[in-house]
Amino acid sequence: MTFDDLAARSGSFAMHLARLRDGRQPNWEVLEIPEAERAQVFYVMQRESLAALIAYLDALADYLLIELDDAERLRIEVAELGDRI
């Protein structure tokens, strides 16, 4: 099981993963966020994505939808992505 496998199954997982992996930025003009606040808002969004991915992996492991070893390995990988924030 890989991040890409999970992203293929869940659009939400894919969006959160892209935000951490690639630094995918939202459309700031649509959100009407002033330029001076964008860095802080994006930091908060990345932290929320980190929490969402961990929660997603925990839920999959709790319901035995993925192997526990895979869940633990993926949690570590998510934490490593979070270290780059």
Short mmCIF file of C-alpha atoms in Angstrom, two decimals:
data_model
loop_
_atom_site.label_atom_id
_atom_site.label_comp_id
_atom_site.label_asym_id
_atom_site.label_seq_id
_atom_site.Cartn_x
_atom_site.Cartn_y
_atom_site.Cartn_z
CA MET A 1 0.00 0.00 0.00
CA THR A 2 1.36 3.40 -1.00
CA PHE A 3 0.25 7.01 -0.79
CA ASP A 4 -0.56 6.90 -4.48
CA ASP A 5 -2.82 3.85 -3.96
CA LEU A 6 -4.76 5.71 -1.27
CA ALA A 7 -4.87 8.93 -3.29
CA ALA A 8 -6.39 7.01 -6.20
CA ARG A 9 -9.21 5.88 -3.90
CA SER A 10 -9.91 9.19 -2.19
CA GLY A 11 -9.94 12.67 -3.65
CA SER A 12 -9.71 14.16 -0.18
CA PHE A 13 -6.62 12.10 0.62
CA ALA A 14 -5.12 13.11 -2.74
CA MET A 15 -5.71 16.82 -2.07
CA HIS A 16 -4.16 16.71 1.41
CA LEU A 17 -1.25 14.66 0.14
CA ALA A 18 -0.59 17.10 -2.73
CA ARG A 19 -0.61 20.00 -0.31
CA LEU A 20 2.15 18.37 1.75
CA ARG A 21 4.09 16.69 -1.02
CA ASP A 22 4.10 19.37 -3.69
CA GLY A 23 3.17 22.46 -1.76
CA ARG A 24 0.09 22.83 -3.95
CA GLN A 25 -1.28 26.30 -3.33
CA PRO A 26 -4.98 27.20 -3.35
CA ASN A 27 -6.38 29.84 -5.67
CA TRP A 28 -5.78 32.82 -3.42
CA GLU A 29 -7.85 35.22 -5.51
CA VAL A 30 -10.95 33.06 -5.18
CA LEU A 31 -10.39 32.78 -1.43
CA GLU A 32 -9.81 36.53 -1.23
CA ILE A 33 -6.88 36.13 1.16
CA PRO A 34 -4.63 39.21 1.31
CA GLU A 35 -1.11 38.56 0.09
CA ALA A 36 0.39 39.46 3.47
CA GLU A 37 -1.58 36.65 5.17
CA ARG A 38 -1.08 33.89 2.61
CA ALA A 39 2.05 32.33 4.11
CA GLN A 40 0.42 31.95 7.53
CA VAL A 41 -2.85 30.66 6.06
CA PHE A 42 -0.98 28.13 3.93
CA TYR A 43 1.01 26.96 6.98
CA VAL A 44 -2.26 26.32 8.83
CA MET A 45 -3.65 24.50 5.78
CA GLN A 46 -0.57 22.27 5.66
CA ARG A 47 -0.88 21.46 9.37
CA GLU A 48 -4.55 20.59 8.85
CA SER A 49 -3.60 18.35 5.92
CA LEU A 50 -1.04 16.60 8.10
CA ALA A 51 -3.68 15.91 10.76
CA ALA A 52 -6.21 14.78 8.14
CA LEU A 53 -3.80 12.26 6.60
CA ILE A 54 -2.90 10.80 9.99
CA ALA A 55 -6.59 10.54 10.91
CA TYR A 56 -7.36 8.89 7.57
CA LEU A 57 -4.62 6.30 8.11
CA ASP A 58 -5.77 5.68 11.68
CA ALA A 59 -9.34 5.10 10.51
CA LEU A 60 -8.24 2.68 7.80
CA ALA A 61 -6.14 0.75 10.32
CA ASP A 62 -8.94 0.74 12.93
CA TYR A 63 -11.35 -0.81 10.44
CA LEU A 64 -8.63 -3.17 9.20
CA LEU A 65 -8.92 -1.78 5.68
CA ILE A 66 -5.14 -1.68 5.43
CA GLU A 67 -2.50 -3.80 7.10
CA LEU A 68 -1.30 -2.44 10.44
CA ASP A 69 2.32 -2.56 9.25
CA ASP A 70 1.39 -0.50 6.19
CA ALA A 71 -0.49 1.99 8.35
CA GLU A 72 2.49 2.46 10.65
CA ARG A 73 4.91 2.86 7.73
CA LEU A 74 2.62 5.39 6.07
CA ARG A 75 2.20 7.34 9.34
CA ILE A 76 5.98 7.64 9.52
CA GLU A 77 6.08 8.87 5.92
CA VAL A 78 3.36 11.42 6.68
CA ALA A 79 5.34 12.62 9.69
CA GLU A 80 8.40 13.04 7.47
CA LEU A 81 6.33 15.13 5.05
CA GLY A 82 5.19 17.18 8.02
CA ASP A 83 8.78 17.84 9.02
CA ARG A 84 9.21 19.82 5.80
CA ILE A 85 6.49 22.32 6.72
#
